[in-house]
Coordinates of C-alpha atoms in Angstrom, one line a residue:
M300 CA 28.1 -83.3 -36.4
S301 CA 27.7 -82.3 -32.8
S302 CA 27.8 -78.4 -32.2
R303 CA 29.9 -77.7 -29.4
S304 CA 28.5 -76.1 -26.0
F305 CA 30.0 -73.1 -23.9
S306 CA 29.7 -72.1 -20.5
L307 CA 30.9 -69.1 -18.3
M308 CA 33.1 -71.4 -16.5
G309 CA 34.8 -72.0 -19.9
L310 CA 35.7 -68.4 -20.6
W311 CA 38.2 -68.6 -17.6
P312 CA 40.9 -70.4 -19.3
V313 CA 40.4 -67.9 -22.2
I314 CA 40.7 -65.0 -19.8
L315 CA 43.7 -66.5 -18.2
R316 CA 45.5 -67.0 -21.6
W317 CA 44.8 -63.2 -22.3
R318 CA 45.1 -61.6 -18.8
N319 CA 47.7 -59.2 -19.9
L320 CA 45.9 -57.9 -22.6
I321 CA 42.7 -57.5 -20.6
L322 CA 44.8 -56.1 -17.3
L323 CA 46.0 -53.4 -19.9
A324 CA 42.6 -52.6 -21.2
V325 CA 41.3 -52.4 -17.7
T326 CA 44.1 -50.2 -16.6
L327 CA 43.8 -47.9 -19.3
A328 CA 40.1 -47.4 -19.0
L329 CA 40.8 -46.5 -15.4
V330 CA 43.3 -43.9 -16.2
V331 CA 41.4 -42.5 -19.1
S332 CA 38.1 -42.6 -17.3
A333 CA 39.6 -40.7 -13.9
L334 CA 40.9 -38.1 -16.3
V335 CA 37.7 -37.8 -17.9
A336 CA 35.8 -37.8 -14.3
W337 CA 38.0 -35.4 -12.8
Q338 CA 37.5 -32.7 -15.5
M339 CA 34.1 -33.2 -15.4
P340 CA 32.5 -29.8 -13.6
N341 CA 31.0 -30.4 -10.4
V342 CA 26.8 -30.3 -11.0
Y343 CA 24.9 -29.0 -7.6
R344 CA 21.6 -29.8 -6.9
S345 CA 18.9 -27.6 -4.7
T346 CA 15.3 -28.7 -3.7
A347 CA 12.4 -26.9 -2.5
I348 CA 9.3 -28.8 -1.1
F349 CA 6.0 -27.2 -1.0
Y350 CA 2.4 -28.2 -0.9
P351 CA -0.4 -26.4 -3.1
T352 CA -3.2 -25.3 -1.4
N353 CA -6.9 -25.4 -1.9
P354 CA -7.9 -23.0 -4.6
E355 CA -11.4 -22.2 -2.6
S356 CA -9.6 -21.5 0.5
T357 CA -7.2 -19.0 -1.2
D358 CA -10.2 -17.3 -3.1
P359 CA -9.7 -13.4 -1.3
D360 CA -13.5 -12.7 -1.5
R361 CA -13.9 -15.8 0.8
I362 CA -11.1 -14.8 3.2
V363 CA -12.6 -11.2 3.2
E364 CA -16.0 -12.1 3.7
E365 CA -16.0 -15.2 5.7
G366 CA -12.4 -15.2 7.4
G367 CA -11.7 -18.5 6.0
R368 CA -8.2 -20.2 6.4
L369 CA -5.5 -21.6 3.9
A370 CA -6.3 -25.3 3.7
L371 CA -3.7 -27.6 1.9
G372 CA -4.7 -29.2 -1.2
G373 CA -3.7 -32.6 -1.9
R374 CA -6.2 -33.3 -4.5
A375 CA -4.5 -35.0 -7.7
E376 CA -5.9 -32.3 -9.9
D377 CA -4.1 -29.6 -7.6
L378 CA -0.7 -31.5 -7.8
D379 CA -1.1 -32.1 -11.5
R380 CA -1.7 -28.3 -12.2
I381 CA 1.1 -27.2 -10.3
I382 CA 3.3 -30.0 -12.0
T383 CA 2.1 -28.5 -15.5
I384 CA 2.7 -25.0 -14.5
G385 CA 6.5 -25.6 -13.3
Q386 CA 6.8 -27.5 -16.4
S387 CA 5.3 -24.9 -18.8
Q388 CA 7.6 -23.3 -21.6
P389 CA 6.4 -19.7 -20.3
V390 CA 8.0 -20.4 -17.0
A391 CA 10.9 -22.0 -18.9
A392 CA 11.1 -18.3 -20.7
I393 CA 11.0 -16.3 -17.5
I394 CA 13.9 -18.2 -16.0
I395 CA 16.0 -18.2 -18.9
K396 CA 15.8 -14.6 -19.6
R397 CA 16.0 -13.6 -15.8
Y398 CA 19.1 -15.8 -15.5
N399 CA 20.7 -15.5 -18.5
L400 CA 20.8 -19.0 -19.2
Y401 CA 21.9 -18.1 -23.0
E402 CA 24.9 -17.3 -21.8
H403 CA 25.6 -19.5 -18.9
Y404 CA 25.0 -22.5 -21.1
E405 CA 27.0 -21.3 -23.8
A406 CA 23.9 -21.7 -26.2
G407 CA 24.3 -19.1 -28.9
K408 CA 22.8 -15.9 -29.7
P409 CA 19.2 -15.6 -28.4
G410 CA 16.5 -15.5 -31.0
T411 CA 18.0 -18.2 -33.1
E412 CA 16.0 -21.3 -33.6
K413 CA 18.9 -23.6 -32.8
A414 CA 20.0 -21.7 -29.6
D415 CA 16.4 -21.5 -28.4
Q416 CA 16.1 -25.2 -28.6
A417 CA 19.8 -25.7 -26.7
V418 CA 19.1 -23.7 -24.2
L419 CA 15.5 -25.0 -23.6
D420 CA 16.6 -28.7 -23.6
E421 CA 19.7 -28.0 -21.1
Y422 CA 17.1 -26.4 -18.9
N423 CA 14.7 -29.2 -19.0
D424 CA 17.5 -31.4 -18.3
N425 CA 18.4 -29.6 -14.9
L426 CA 14.8 -29.2 -14.0
S427 CA 13.1 -31.8 -11.7
I428 CA 9.6 -31.1 -10.3
V429 CA 7.7 -34.2 -9.1
H430 CA 4.9 -35.4 -6.9
S431 CA 6.4 -37.2 -3.9
N432 CA 4.8 -40.0 -2.1
R433 CA 3.7 -37.5 0.7
D434 CA 1.7 -35.7 -1.5
A435 CA 4.2 -32.9 -1.8
I436 CA 5.8 -31.1 -4.7
E437 CA 9.7 -31.4 -4.8
L438 CA 11.2 -29.2 -6.9
A439 CA 14.7 -29.4 -7.8
F440 CA 17.3 -27.8 -10.2
H441 CA 20.8 -28.8 -11.0
D442 CA 23.5 -26.1 -12.0
T443 CA 27.2 -26.0 -11.9
D444 CA 27.0 -23.0 -9.5
K445 CA 25.8 -23.9 -6.2
V446 CA 24.2 -20.6 -5.4
R447 CA 22.5 -20.1 -8.8
A448 CA 20.7 -23.4 -8.5
A449 CA 19.3 -22.5 -5.5
N450 CA 18.2 -19.0 -6.5
I451 CA 16.7 -20.7 -9.5
A452 CA 14.9 -23.2 -7.6
N453 CA 13.3 -20.5 -5.2
T454 CA 12.2 -18.2 -8.3
L455 CA 10.7 -21.2 -9.9
V456 CA 8.5 -21.6 -7.0
Q457 CA 7.6 -18.1 -6.6
V458 CA 6.8 -17.8 -10.6
I459 CA 4.5 -20.9 -10.2
D460 CA 2.7 -19.5 -7.1
S461 CA 2.1 -16.2 -9.3
I462 CA 0.7 -18.0 -12.2
N463 CA -1.5 -20.2 -10.1
Q464 CA -2.8 -17.4 -8.3
R465 CA -3.5 -15.7 -12.0
L466 CA -5.4 -18.7 -12.8
T467 CA -7.7 -18.5 -9.8
M468 CA -8.0 -14.6 -10.5
E469 CA -8.5 -14.9 -13.8
N470 CA -12.1 -13.2 -13.8
R471 CA -11.6 -10.7 -11.1
G472 CA -10.9 -7.9 -13.1
R473 CA -14.2 -8.3 -14.8
I474 CA -15.8 -8.7 -11.6
I475 CA -14.5 -5.3 -10.3
T476 CA -15.7 -3.6 -13.2
L477 CA -19.1 -5.1 -12.8
Y478 CA -19.3 -3.6 -9.1
R479 CA -18.0 -0.2 -10.2
N480 CA -20.7 0.1 -12.5
R481 CA -22.8 -1.0 -10.0
T482 CA -22.0 1.4 -7.7
M483 CA -21.9 4.1 -10.1
F484 CA -25.4 3.3 -11.2
L485 CA -26.8 3.3 -7.7
E486 CA -25.1 6.4 -6.9
K487 CA -26.8 8.0 -10.1
E488 CA -30.1 6.9 -9.3
S489 CA -29.8 7.9 -5.7
A490 CA -28.8 11.4 -6.6
Q491 CA -31.8 11.4 -9.2
V492 CA -34.4 10.4 -6.6
R493 CA -33.0 12.8 -4.1
D494 CA -33.3 15.5 -6.3
S495 CA -36.9 14.3 -7.2
L496 CA -37.7 14.2 -3.4
E497 CA -36.6 17.9 -2.4
D498 CA -38.3 19.2 -5.5
A499 CA -41.6 17.5 -4.2
R500 CA -41.0 18.8 -0.9
Q501 CA -40.4 22.4 -2.1
R502 CA -43.6 22.1 -4.3
Y503 CA -46.1 20.5 -1.9
G504 CA -44.7 21.8 1.2
I505 CA -44.0 18.5 3.0
F506 CA -40.6 18.1 4.8
G507 CA -41.1 15.6 7.3
R508 CA -39.9 12.1 6.6
L509 CA -43.5 10.2 5.9
G510 CA -43.5 6.5 6.6
L511 CA -41.7 7.2 9.8
E512 CA -43.5 6.3 13.3
T513 CA -41.3 9.3 15.0
E514 CA -42.1 11.9 12.2
S515 CA -45.2 10.5 10.5
G516 CA -47.9 13.1 10.2
Y517 CA -46.0 16.3 10.9
E518 CA -47.6 18.5 8.3
S519 CA -51.4 16.7 9.0
R520 CA -50.9 17.6 12.6
Y521 CA -49.9 21.2 11.9
L522 CA -53.0 21.3 9.3
A523 CA -55.5 19.5 11.8
K524 CA -54.3 21.8 14.7
E525 CA -54.3 25.1 12.6
L526 CA -57.5 24.5 10.5
A527 CA -59.4 23.5 13.8
E528 CA -58.1 26.4 15.5
T529 CA -58.6 28.7 12.5
E530 CA -62.1 27.7 11.7
T531 CA -63.0 27.7 15.6
E532 CA -62.0 31.3 15.9
L533 CA -63.6 32.2 12.1
R534 CA -67.1 30.7 13.3
R535 CA -66.6 33.0 16.7
A536 CA -66.1 36.1 14.6
E537 CA -68.7 35.3 12.4
G538 CA -71.2 34.9 15.0
E539 CA -70.1 38.0 16.8
L540 CA -70.4 40.0 13.6
A541 CA -73.9 38.4 13.0
A542 CA -74.9 39.5 16.6
G543 CA -73.9 43.1 15.8
G544 CA -70.5 42.8 17.6
G545 CA -67.2 42.0 16.2
S546 CA -65.0 43.0 13.5
A547 CA -65.5 42.3 9.9
A548 CA -62.0 42.6 8.9
R549 CA -61.2 39.9 11.7
V550 CA -63.4 37.8 9.8
A551 CA -62.0 38.4 6.6
G552 CA -58.4 37.7 7.8
L553 CA -59.7 34.2 9.5
R554 CA -61.0 33.4 6.1
R555 CA -57.9 34.5 4.1
A556 CA -56.1 32.1 6.7
M557 CA -58.4 29.3 6.1
R558 CA -57.9 29.7 2.2
G559 CA -54.2 29.6 2.9
L560 CA -54.5 26.3 4.8
T561 CA -57.0 24.5 2.2
Q562 CA -55.9 25.8 -1.0
A563 CA -52.6 25.7 -3.2
D564 CA -52.8 29.2 -4.2
G565 CA -53.8 30.5 -0.7
G566 CA -50.1 31.6 -0.1
N567 CA -49.5 29.0 2.5
I568 CA -46.2 26.7 2.0
I569 CA -48.4 24.3 3.8
N570 CA -51.6 23.6 2.7
L571 CA -54.2 20.9 2.7
E572 CA -54.3 20.8 -1.0
N573 CA -50.7 20.0 -1.5
Y574 CA -50.5 18.0 1.4
V575 CA -53.0 15.6 -0.1
A576 CA -51.7 15.8 -3.5
G577 CA -48.2 15.2 -3.0
A578 CA -48.4 12.8 0.5
D579 CA -48.2 9.7 -1.5
L580 CA -45.5 11.1 -4.2
V581 CA -43.3 12.1 -1.2
T582 CA -43.6 8.7 0.8
A583 CA -43.1 6.7 -2.5
L584 CA -39.9 9.0 -3.2
Y585 CA -38.8 8.5 0.3
M586 CA -39.1 5.1 0.3
R587 CA -37.3 4.5 -3.0
Y588 CA -34.3 7.1 -1.9
E589 CA -34.0 4.9 1.3
S590 CA -34.1 1.5 -0.5
L591 CA -31.5 2.8 -2.9
Q592 CA -29.3 4.0 -0.1
E593 CA -29.3 0.8 1.7
R594 CA -28.6 -1.0 -1.9
L595 CA -25.9 1.8 -2.7
V596 CA -23.8 1.1 0.9
E597 CA -24.1 -2.6 0.1
A598 CA -22.7 -2.4 -3.0
Q599 CA -19.8 0.0 -2.1
A600 CA -19.0 -2.2 0.7
T601 CA -18.9 -5.3 -1.8
Y602 CA -16.9 -3.0 -4.2
E603 CA -14.2 -2.1 -1.8
N604 CA -13.8 -5.5 -0.5
A605 CA -13.5 -6.7 -4.0
R606 CA -11.0 -4.3 -4.4
L607 CA -9.1 -5.3 -1.7
A608 CA -9.2 -9.0 -2.7
I609 CA -7.9 -8.4 -6.0
S610 CA -4.8 -6.2 -4.7
S611 CA -4.0 -8.9 -1.9
D612 CA -1.2 -11.1 -2.7
I613 CA -2.2 -14.6 -0.9
S614 CA 0.0 -17.4 -1.6
S615 CA -1.5 -20.3 -3.2
I616 CA 1.3 -22.8 -2.1
Y617 CA 2.7 -23.5 1.2
V618 CA 6.5 -23.8 1.2
V619 CA 7.9 -26.5 3.6
Q620 CA 11.6 -26.1 2.7
K621 CA 13.0 -23.2 0.6
A622 CA 16.2 -24.1 -1.9
Y623 CA 19.3 -23.9 -0.2
P624 CA 23.1 -23.9 -1.9
A625 CA 23.9 -27.5 -1.8
T626 CA 26.8 -28.7 0.5
R627 CA 28.2 -31.3 -2.0
E628 CA 27.8 -31.8 -5.8
A629 CA 25.0 -34.3 -7.0
K630 CA 27.0 -35.1 -10.1
P631 CA 29.2 -36.4 -11.8
I632 CA 29.5 -39.9 -9.2
R633 CA 33.4 -40.0 -10.1
P634 CA 34.0 -43.2 -8.5
L635 CA 31.1 -44.9 -10.2
I636 CA 31.9 -43.4 -13.5
V637 CA 35.8 -44.8 -13.1
L638 CA 34.4 -48.3 -12.0
S639 CA 31.7 -48.5 -14.4
A640 CA 34.2 -47.7 -17.2
M641 CA 36.5 -50.6 -15.9
F642 CA 33.6 -52.8 -15.9
I643 CA 32.3 -52.2 -19.5
T644 CA 36.0 -52.4 -20.7
F645 CA 36.6 -55.8 -18.9
A646 CA 33.4 -57.1 -20.6
L647 CA 34.1 -55.9 -23.7
S648 CA 37.6 -57.4 -23.7
V649 CA 36.2 -60.4 -22.7
I650 CA 33.8 -60.4 -25.7
F651 CA 36.4 -59.8 -28.0
I652 CA 39.0 -62.3 -26.9
T653 CA 36.2 -65.1 -26.9
L654 CA 35.2 -64.2 -30.3
L655 CA 38.7 -64.1 -31.4
E656 CA 39.2 -67.6 -29.9
L657 CA 36.0 -68.9 -31.4
Y658 CA 37.6 -67.4 -34.7
R659 CA 40.9 -69.2 -34.2
N660 CA 39.2 -72.8 -33.4
N661 CA 36.8 -72.6 -36.2
L662 CA 39.9 -71.9 -38.7
S663 CA 42.0 -74.9 -37.0
L664 CA 38.8 -77.4 -37.6
M665 CA 38.8 -75.9 -41.6
K666 CA 42.6 -76.8 -42.4
P667 CA 42.3 -80.6 -41.7
K668 CA 39.5 -80.8 -44.2
A669 CA 41.1 -78.9 -46.9
V670 CA 44.1 -81.2 -46.2
N671 CA 42.2 -84.2 -46.4
R672 CA 40.7 -83.2 -50.0
S673 CA 43.7 -82.3 -51.5
E674 CA 45.2 -85.8 -50.6
Q675 CA 42.0 -87.1 -52.5
V676 CA 42.2 -85.2 -55.3
A677 CA 46.0 -86.6 -55.5

């Protein structure tokens, strides 16, 4: 028995026979879909477009020290990082709480598992953040309120920027602490060396800045001059005294003066013994003090720059277009809904009547066979 073949053209007579029923079904679909479509709330779409910047160019340390400029970052890892941040649950939690989306989406009471999941699913369905073909990030948000949609989109951009900055400045606080500790250590060391230097100067009577050409050998020149003059006067007085003239008191006074210039217990603050004993120590302490001062000034400048850097607010994204309230709804597309409903109803109607026709044909073919068998039995 050969099987019957069917073609699309063979459906036309079937459609004509059932045209009234099909027309009724399509008309009913038109009316119902139109009512449903026009009762659906308008949903508006607001879009923000921005580029991520290069994380190295937004490093505040580089901007402060090198005067760097912001550079756009079109690298795949930069784009993926921004998209990942935008789709993360912490960002969703911030937006949901700030705009009270539990109440807006009628998800239920916050804190329950069902309500939390419902509001999160609705939020994710309304959010779209993609990498465009021009290496930009397009962030769009849908909502029944056009102003709310624009505000949420712009807030999302700000939150993404804030979190992205936090990633690049994650360890900056620890660095600030290290800079502060280093500055405090150098201040303490510098104060200790300064006190030691003052004590050494008082003890050894060395007040000039040894090691500097302009003041080098202040005490040595003074001692050399005084020693030479005093010794000359002493020798002259001794000679006069030996010759039967002069004054013994003057000789004794000059000898005391020589003792004061040469010995520490002679009574002079500036004397040769202390100078020889303390010159190297004072020089070493002064050089140490100057070194610490230079390092302290550098550490203080670094610490201030670091404090300025961590307190700065440098955007890590470049916004090309902020989100604005939409002028017309993005969905639903009501004509498309009505046409789709009519087409689906027409297709289902054709399938139904075709199956019905096949069923009837099979029944009509089976009846003669049953009659023939009954006749043969008779």
